[in-house]
Amino acid sequence: MSETLHASTDVLVIGGGPAACWSAIHAREAGAEVILVDKGYCGTSGATAPSGTGVWYVAPEAEARASAKAAREALGGHLADHYWMDRVLDQTYTNMNRLAVEGRYPFPADPVSGEPLRTGVQGPEYMRRMRAWLQRIGVRILDHSPALELLVDDAGSVRGAAGHQRQLDRDYRVTAGAVVLASGGCAFLSGALGTNVDTGDGALLAAEVGARFSGMEFSNAYAIVPKGSTITKTAYYGYATFFGEDGRVLEDAGSTRGRSVIARTLLREKVFAQLDRADATVQAQMRVGQPNFFLQFDRRGIDPFTQRFEIDLLAEGTVRGTGGIDVVDDDCATTVPGLYVAGDAATRERICGGFTGGGSHNAAWAMSSGSWAGAGAARHARTAPGGGQLTGAGRVGLRPSGSRTLTAAEVVTAAQAELLPFEKNYLRHGDRLRPALARLDELWTAAAHELGGATGGERIRARQAAAITAVGRLMYRSTLSRTETRGMSKRGDHPELDPAQHHHVLSGGLDAPWTATAAPRRSGSAVAS
């Protein structure tokens, strides 16, 4: 390897998607020097970059805002907070307008009114413009540079991160006044589009320094895809009819309600879909809105509007779920001093409760939480004490207690066997969850002793494997502690909503994971009880 790169900055942003970019912009605008480290190439990596996405963009009109907030409140188990919803709607409205002007994003115009349409973005162009914006304002970007561990001082405050630059084959160590984790969620390397970098790295880093999580039971999103595909645009299946292997229509199967019918059927036979409920106008709009969705069919010679095609379900974990690192104030600070969180790495319960979907709320949360975390981190960096000895907090996958006899591939395969099958993680039942969690616990113990790598690439893969396992353990523990069905966490052994469990499930820990409960936030404050 080349000699280690040493750098210092006011704010270090870990990630390269929308949340990371908005964090860097607002930290820079608050007067901070900013370094951004991305696991991939900032502007092209992550779940947003490869496709179009809707945005929860609502004009500041009382009736429209009230309707927007009410739309998913029941779906989310009434765990969302109107205070946070209002904040996100306001910040998203501001940011989308800024994206048009300062970000130079070419929003289309309504053909009738001529007004710009700002309810969605095309991911490739959005992220290209965001990268250019960062470069214009002086953010230093280190591409292909995954963070491997956080650096903490003697008081336990986060003061930077260490990682590896893959293309240069050298380690780096960046000290900072504050760190923003905007590294995305965890999709367990399921193959869903754009999620190859979303392996829960930020969750592992946060857990190692003692951060608290919330809503990890709401992490079992599964998307409908054509068999063998990665394209997870489930919204289009709202126009589909679903069929069993013998050609019969699957009653009650659907993309928004009825996905469990598809999952149960897939356990015993193939399932097919046809987008036969889209008229000619809708078909044209769909092709314009998501061209990559149709590329796979065009290459196979399939007309999805007139022909049936086989489908499958892919896990999307916390990328489309709502659970993540808990936020404790309006700046999206975590329970650990110096550490802030944004986007899919953070819990989205504040605005979604226990249910969300693709784009929309997720996209709005990314740009809003990113804005607050970046500005908050910049303010913290101005008062953070300098100097002192910094220590790397990473352990599993980096510093095994025994010999390096367990490979990352072996750990990932074993973890996926418990986390990907929808009969375990989607069609949840305690009789299946408890054995799965026990096996993940055993895997974690083995990884702590035997998982590690000598080269930079091996260490990156080992840390991914450790992160996937860690996220799965927090997810299943939280699920088992919620003995009811609420939001997207549906329990076959507890199929009803229990009013006595109208609370958040908090969690944390690695070697000794824990769970607790907290009342829903309703006071106009982000601080948890």
XYZ file of C-alpha atoms in Angstrom:
529
model
C 0.000 0.000 0.000
C 0.968 3.630 -0.464
C 1.686 5.822 2.550
C -1.397 6.728 4.607
C -3.139 9.987 3.684
C -3.551 12.281 6.701
C -6.004 15.177 6.524
C -7.974 17.398 8.851
C -11.178 19.366 8.379
C -14.032 20.955 10.287
C -16.735 18.560 9.084
C -16.281 15.102 7.619
C -19.243 13.749 5.649
C -19.367 9.979 5.109
C -21.469 9.071 2.066
C -22.112 10.278 -1.454
C -25.865 10.310 -2.064
C -28.374 13.157 -1.651
C -28.163 13.265 2.155
C -24.376 13.470 2.041
C -24.367 16.168 -0.643
C -26.915 18.370 1.135
C -24.969 17.892 4.379
C -21.778 19.064 2.717
C -23.500 22.073 1.148
C -25.020 23.281 4.413
C -21.856 22.651 6.409
C -19.889 24.638 3.861
C -22.438 27.450 3.888
C -22.121 27.567 7.682
C -18.451 28.395 7.214
C -16.928 24.962 7.708
C -14.198 23.301 5.730
C -15.664 20.021 4.457
C -14.254 16.713 3.279
C -16.654 14.143 1.836
C -15.609 10.498 1.575
C -17.709 8.222 -0.621
C -17.598 4.464 -0.844
C -18.217 4.818 -4.591
C -17.993 7.801 -6.924
C -20.000 10.697 -5.515
C -22.743 11.450 -8.023
C -23.165 7.918 -9.336
C -23.306 5.604 -6.320
C -26.293 4.747 -4.141
C -29.991 4.086 -4.600
C -30.927 7.540 -5.944
C -28.329 7.845 -8.706
C -29.538 5.158 -11.156
C -33.205 6.095 -11.552
C -35.969 8.629 -11.150
C -37.565 9.368 -7.817
C -40.543 11.291 -6.555
C -40.040 13.918 -3.863
C -42.391 14.884 -1.011
C -42.631 18.423 -2.381
C -45.799 20.227 -1.322
C -46.540 23.922 -1.722
C -46.938 25.828 1.576
C -50.720 25.762 1.487
C -52.522 24.671 4.644
C -54.932 22.233 3.009
C -52.292 20.634 0.777
C -49.874 20.237 3.678
C -52.543 18.731 5.946
C -53.486 16.223 3.272
C -49.839 15.323 2.663
C -49.255 14.649 6.358
C -52.412 12.581 6.771
C -51.745 10.363 3.753
C -49.482 7.851 5.496
C -50.156 8.445 9.161
C -52.332 5.360 9.620
C -50.050 3.220 7.423
C -47.158 4.174 9.683
C -48.960 3.104 12.832
C -49.464 6.702 14.034
C -45.821 7.005 15.074
C -44.976 10.041 12.928
C -44.604 13.516 14.438
C -46.312 16.513 12.815
C -43.554 18.797 14.067
C -40.981 16.870 12.041
C -43.303 16.497 9.064
C -43.752 20.270 8.946
C -40.010 20.813 9.170
C -39.326 18.371 6.339
C -42.026 19.820 4.104
C -40.631 23.333 4.638
C -36.999 22.344 4.102
C -37.781 20.192 1.076
C -39.719 23.028 -0.547
C -36.764 25.343 -0.010
C -34.180 22.817 -1.187
C -36.011 21.866 -4.367
C -36.249 25.516 -5.315
C -32.559 25.941 -4.545
C -31.794 22.876 -6.652
C -33.417 24.592 -9.614
C -31.412 27.799 -9.215
C -28.122 27.111 -7.442
C -28.023 23.435 -8.378
C -28.963 24.275 -11.980
C -31.296 21.286 -12.214
C -33.498 21.456 -15.375
C -36.965 20.772 -13.991
C -39.582 20.188 -16.703
C -42.534 22.560 -17.085
C -46.211 21.755 -16.920
C -47.431 21.747 -20.545
C -50.620 23.595 -19.582
C -49.590 26.133 -16.952
C -45.928 26.434 -17.811
C -45.060 26.147 -14.121
C -42.001 24.052 -13.204
C -42.746 20.518 -12.007
C -40.724 19.912 -8.881
C -42.328 16.796 -7.440
C -39.576 14.505 -8.683
C -36.064 14.263 -10.071
C -34.173 12.023 -12.447
C -31.488 10.469 -10.280
C -28.561 10.498 -12.724
C -28.995 14.196 -13.536
C -29.834 15.147 -9.936
C -26.686 13.587 -8.548
C -24.501 14.874 -11.385
C -25.658 18.395 -10.579
C -25.142 17.868 -6.847
C -21.528 16.786 -7.363
C -20.863 19.827 -9.537
C -22.416 22.055 -6.865
C -20.110 20.599 -4.207
C -17.097 21.213 -6.394
C -18.119 24.828 -7.048
C -18.320 25.662 -3.346
C -15.046 23.998 -2.409
C -15.981 20.680 -0.836
C -13.090 18.226 -1.039
C -14.349 14.888 -2.392
C -12.500 11.614 -1.875
C -14.100 9.048 -4.192
C -13.794 5.272 -3.838
C -12.795 5.859 -0.216
C -15.016 3.864 2.155
C -14.752 4.745 5.840
C -13.786 1.714 7.925
C -14.003 3.122 11.461
C -14.727 6.277 13.411
C -12.072 8.050 15.451
C -12.947 9.018 19.027
C -11.174 11.076 21.656
C -10.668 10.206 25.309
C -14.086 11.652 26.188
C -15.841 9.437 23.640
C -16.609 12.235 21.173
C -16.381 11.404 17.462
C -13.539 13.328 15.845
C -13.061 11.820 12.409
C -12.738 8.554 10.546
C -10.195 6.223 8.983
C -10.678 4.269 5.800
C -9.134 3.012 2.591
C -8.872 4.511 -0.892
C -9.465 1.572 -3.181
C -8.098 2.945 -6.450
C -4.973 4.407 -4.847
C -4.557 1.404 -2.523
C -3.790 3.550 0.483
C -5.326 4.111 3.878
C -6.524 7.512 5.000
C -7.107 9.165 8.362
C -9.229 12.314 8.523
C -9.588 14.202 11.784
C -12.570 16.512 12.107
C -14.515 18.651 14.525
C -17.674 16.675 13.723
C -18.797 13.818 11.487
C -22.010 13.367 9.497
C -22.973 9.775 8.751
C -24.904 9.838 5.477
C -23.805 6.439 4.254
C -27.220 5.047 3.308
C -29.169 2.094 4.642
C -28.640 -1.648 4.440
C -30.122 -3.902 1.752
C -27.997 -6.947 2.667
C -26.404 -7.125 -0.827
C -29.720 -8.405 -2.169
C -29.016 -7.099 -5.667
C -31.588 -4.285 -5.609
C -30.665 -1.470 -7.986
C -28.056 0.943 -6.617
C -27.756 -0.754 -3.225
C -24.393 -2.466 -3.694
C -22.893 0.286 -1.513
C -25.741 0.110 1.021
C -24.416 -2.515 3.408
C -25.117 -0.787 6.721
C -21.589 0.556 7.146
C -22.800 3.685 8.929
C -24.907 1.633 11.319
C -21.872 -0.439 12.288
C -19.711 2.649 12.799
C -22.399 4.269 14.928
C -23.051 1.172 17.017
C -19.339 0.824 17.764
C -19.247 4.258 19.397
C -22.450 3.623 21.354
C -25.107 5.347 19.244
C -28.764 4.509 19.775
C -31.104 3.189 17.072
C -34.859 3.478 16.667
C -37.461 1.608 14.632
C -35.178 -1.160 13.435
C -38.182 -3.493 13.253
C -39.444 -1.371 10.354
C -36.693 -2.599 8.035
C -38.289 -5.393 6.049
C -39.184 -3.723 2.775
C -39.320 -6.026 -0.251
C -39.655 -4.760 -3.815
C -41.276 -6.441 -6.812
C -38.859 -7.057 -9.689
C -38.919 -9.015 -12.918
C -37.231 -12.343 -12.214
C -33.465 -11.940 -12.451
C -33.661 -8.146 -12.543
C -32.407 -5.440 -10.173
C -34.958 -2.758 -11.136
C -37.065 -2.090 -8.026
C -39.765 0.287 -9.242
C -42.676 -1.227 -7.365
C -44.990 1.759 -7.910
C -45.508 0.713 -11.533
C -46.973 -2.569 -10.354
C -49.982 -0.607 -9.174
C -51.108 -1.074 -12.797
C -50.443 -4.824 -12.776
C -52.507 -7.956 -12.557
C -50.743 -10.892 -10.912
C -51.063 -14.518 -11.968
C -50.169 -17.905 -10.573
C -48.137 -20.434 -12.488
C -51.304 -21.996 -13.922
C -52.553 -18.659 -15.249
C -55.155 -17.935 -12.563
C -55.472 -14.382 -11.281
C -54.090 -14.001 -7.757
C -56.910 -12.347 -5.886
C -55.889 -9.585 -3.461
C -52.313 -9.519 -4.775
C -50.947 -6.024 -5.266
C -47.979 -3.702 -4.958
C -49.210 -1.502 -2.115
C -51.575 -3.880 -0.358
C -51.308 -7.555 -1.107
C -47.562 -7.988 -1.507
C -47.721 -10.656 1.189
C -50.047 -12.637 -1.109
C -47.292 -12.586 -3.719
C -44.704 -13.650 -1.145
C -46.758 -16.603 0.086
C -47.454 -17.739 -3.463
C -43.766 -17.531 -4.367
C -43.000 -20.047 -1.640
C -44.757 -22.752 -3.654
C -44.866 -21.615 -7.304
C -43.845 -18.993 -9.846
C -45.723 -15.690 -10.017
C -46.265 -13.576 -13.131
C -47.354 -9.985 -13.705
C -48.707 -7.906 -16.553
C -49.134 -4.124 -16.536
C -52.524 -4.483 -18.212
C -54.308 -1.733 -16.275
C -52.293 1.127 -17.751
C -53.981 2.913 -20.674
C -52.060 4.415 -23.573
C -51.583 7.778 -21.852
C -50.276 6.201 -18.664
C -47.998 3.894 -20.631
C -46.363 6.868 -22.329
C -45.947 8.667 -19.013
C -44.400 5.593 -17.436
C -41.806 5.261 -20.174
C -40.796 8.901 -19.814
C -40.738 8.762 -16.019
C -38.661 5.585 -15.620
C -36.934 4.663 -18.888
C -34.584 2.169 -17.230
C -37.581 0.181 -15.986
C -38.472 -0.636 -19.601
C -34.938 -1.194 -20.873
C -34.879 -4.667 -19.345
C -38.111 -5.613 -21.146
C -37.018 -4.106 -24.458
C -33.811 -6.128 -24.373
C -35.778 -9.316 -23.720
C -38.370 -8.568 -26.373
C -41.209 -8.367 -23.846
C -44.084 -5.895 -23.929
C -44.992 -5.716 -20.209
C -48.352 -4.116 -21.040
C -49.550 -7.020 -23.201
C -47.384 -9.946 -22.054
C -46.910 -11.662 -18.720
C -43.463 -11.864 -17.145
C -42.156 -13.727 -14.127
C -41.517 -11.689 -10.978
C -39.634 -12.011 -7.708
C -39.160 -10.030 -4.483
C -35.886 -8.370 -3.452
C -35.079 -7.227 0.078
C -34.434 -3.518 0.506
C -33.974 -3.447 4.285
C -33.437 -0.002 5.780
C -33.088 1.587 2.331
C -36.875 1.467 2.006
C -37.641 0.740 5.635
C -37.791 3.503 8.240
C -35.485 2.263 10.996
C -32.013 3.619 11.617
C -29.737 5.608 13.914
C -31.806 7.716 16.295
C -31.788 11.523 16.151
C -32.025 13.463 19.396
C -32.390 17.085 18.362
C -33.341 19.339 15.469
C -29.784 19.163 14.092
C -30.015 15.368 13.656
C -27.389 14.805 16.305
C -27.053 11.270 17.637
C -26.594 10.184 21.253
C -22.814 10.411 20.721
C -21.141 13.863 20.835
C -19.719 14.969 17.498
C -21.732 12.451 15.468
C -24.634 13.512 13.237
C -26.749 11.383 10.916
C -28.795 11.960 7.770
C -30.744 10.136 5.086
C -31.339 6.387 5.091
C -28.761 5.863 7.832
C -31.096 7.729 10.204
C -34.502 6.683 11.445
C -37.341 8.128 9.349
C -40.004 7.396 11.942
C -40.346 11.122 12.633
C -42.074 11.648 9.301
C -43.175 8.143 8.266
C -43.765 6.200 11.458
C -43.439 2.523 10.643
C -44.025 2.647 6.899
C -42.532 4.313 3.851
C -41.856 3.414 0.250
C -39.550 4.388 -2.559
C -38.689 8.039 -3.151
C -41.144 10.682 -1.941
C -40.700 10.847 1.857
C -37.288 9.182 1.626
C -36.025 11.722 -0.885
C -37.417 14.614 1.156
C -35.912 13.244 4.354
C -32.496 12.840 2.686
C -32.264 16.471 1.604
C -33.842 17.846 4.796
C -31.984 15.779 7.379
C -28.815 16.301 5.372
C -29.278 20.061 5.534
C -29.817 20.058 9.310
C -27.037 17.580 10.052
C -24.518 19.500 7.959
C -25.322 22.840 9.567
C -25.410 21.266 13.039
C -22.083 19.551 12.533
C -20.528 22.851 11.423
C -21.759 24.577 14.586
C -20.434 21.741 16.750
C -17.051 21.812 15.005
C -16.576 25.476 15.965
C -16.722 24.599 19.669
C -15.171 21.113 19.603
C -11.888 20.906 21.559
C -8.832 20.340 19.415
C -5.870 18.032 19.912
C -5.744 14.949 22.098
C -5.218 11.310 21.275
C -7.711 9.777 18.832
C -8.453 6.067 18.762
C -10.079 3.944 16.068
C -13.355 2.416 17.317
C -13.542 -0.395 14.758
C -13.236 -3.998 15.826
C -15.132 -6.802 14.037
C -13.697 -7.236 10.566
C -10.714 -5.043 11.391
C -9.155 -6.364 14.591
C -10.226 -9.967 15.178
C -9.371 -11.463 18.537
C -8.226 -14.695 16.885
C -6.832 -15.842 13.551
C -8.292 -14.593 10.262
C -9.847 -17.895 9.226
C -13.364 -16.661 8.381
C -13.847 -14.895 5.053
C -16.196 -12.011 4.311
C -17.945 -14.090 1.652
C -18.700 -16.816 4.193
C -20.155 -14.315 6.667
C -22.290 -12.579 4.035
C -23.652 -15.893 2.753
C -24.539 -17.018 6.268
C -26.157 -13.677 7.165
C -28.142 -13.531 3.920
C -29.549 -16.991 4.632
C -31.283 -15.482 7.671
C -32.095 -12.018 6.296
C -33.093 -12.371 2.638
C -35.736 -15.144 2.563
C -39.108 -13.456 2.756
C -40.546 -16.365 4.734
C -38.259 -15.179 7.551
C -37.993 -11.413 7.203
C -41.222 -10.456 5.426
C -43.749 -13.096 6.507
C -42.579 -12.714 10.080
C -43.324 -15.183 12.850
C -41.578 -15.608 16.186
C -40.978 -19.304 15.542
C -38.833 -18.362 12.533
C -37.359 -15.115 13.873
C -35.927 -16.534 17.086
C -33.830 -19.278 15.398
C -32.702 -16.807 12.732
C -31.554 -14.348 15.388
C -29.766 -17.101 17.286
C -27.801 -18.010 14.160
C -26.925 -14.345 13.548
C -25.689 -14.047 17.131
C -23.492 -17.101 16.636
C -22.216 -15.640 13.384
C -21.340 -12.357 15.105
C -19.367 -14.161 17.792
C -17.456 -16.137 15.169
C -16.794 -12.979 13.140
C -15.455 -11.171 16.200
C -12.856 -13.899 16.588
C -12.029 -14.813 13.012
C -13.144 -12.188 10.458
C -10.555 -9.777 9.116
C -8.402 -8.943 6.144
C -4.797 -8.120 5.437
C -5.315 -5.980 2.318
C -7.435 -2.874 1.874
C -10.002 -4.658 -0.255
C -10.275 -7.549 2.189
C -10.856 -5.153 5.080
C -13.581 -3.326 3.157
C -15.398 -6.576 2.436
C -14.937 -7.795 6.013
C -16.462 -4.607 7.404
C -19.413 -4.916 5.009
C -20.004 -8.443 6.230
C -19.842 -7.311 9.859
C -22.234 -4.427 9.165
C -24.832 -6.628 7.483
C -24.747 -9.016 10.431
C -24.964 -6.193 12.978
C -27.967 -4.581 11.265
C -29.754 -7.923 11.053
C -29.309 -8.576 14.762
C -30.703 -5.169 15.769
C -33.550 -5.600 13.302
C -34.677 -8.994 14.559
C -34.303 -8.060 18.232
C -36.479 -5.009 17.707
C -38.997 -7.109 15.785
C -39.263 -9.691 18.540
C -39.779 -6.957 21.136
C -42.764 -5.563 19.192
C -45.348 -8.291 19.715
C -47.969 -6.792 17.405
C -48.487 -5.789 13.783
C -47.775 -2.099 13.148
C -46.534 -0.323 10.038
C -44.491 -2.627 7.843
C -43.566 -4.944 10.721
C -46.289 -7.557 10.408
C -46.173 -10.539 12.764
C -47.997 -13.723 11.790
C -48.083 -14.743 15.461
C -49.302 -11.273 16.545
C -51.502 -10.130 13.644
C -53.347 -7.295 15.418
C -52.280 -3.772 16.344
C -51.898 -3.414 20.111
C -52.741 0.095 21.439
C -50.532 -0.612 24.454
C -47.503 -0.795 22.119
C -47.936 2.685 20.651
C -44.256 3.455 21.208
C -40.871 3.503 19.525
C -38.545 0.547 19.952
C -35.023 1.720 20.722
C -31.992 -0.524 20.358
C -28.232 -0.593 20.342
C -25.147 -2.549 21.237
C -23.093 -5.141 19.387
C -21.687 -7.796 21.696
C -24.555 -7.230 24.134
C -27.488 -5.855 22.083
C -30.381 -4.257 23.963
C -33.870 -2.912 23.304
C -36.079 -0.420 25.141
C -39.165 1.653 24.415
C -39.895 5.382 24.180
C -43.183 7.237 23.866
C -44.004 8.805 20.472
C -42.763 12.382 20.059
C -45.693 14.769 20.145
C -44.389 17.762 22.056
C -42.843 19.721 19.193
C -39.411 18.599 20.305
C -37.093 15.981 18.833
C -35.647 14.972 22.192
C -36.564 11.425 23.184
C -37.950 10.610 26.578
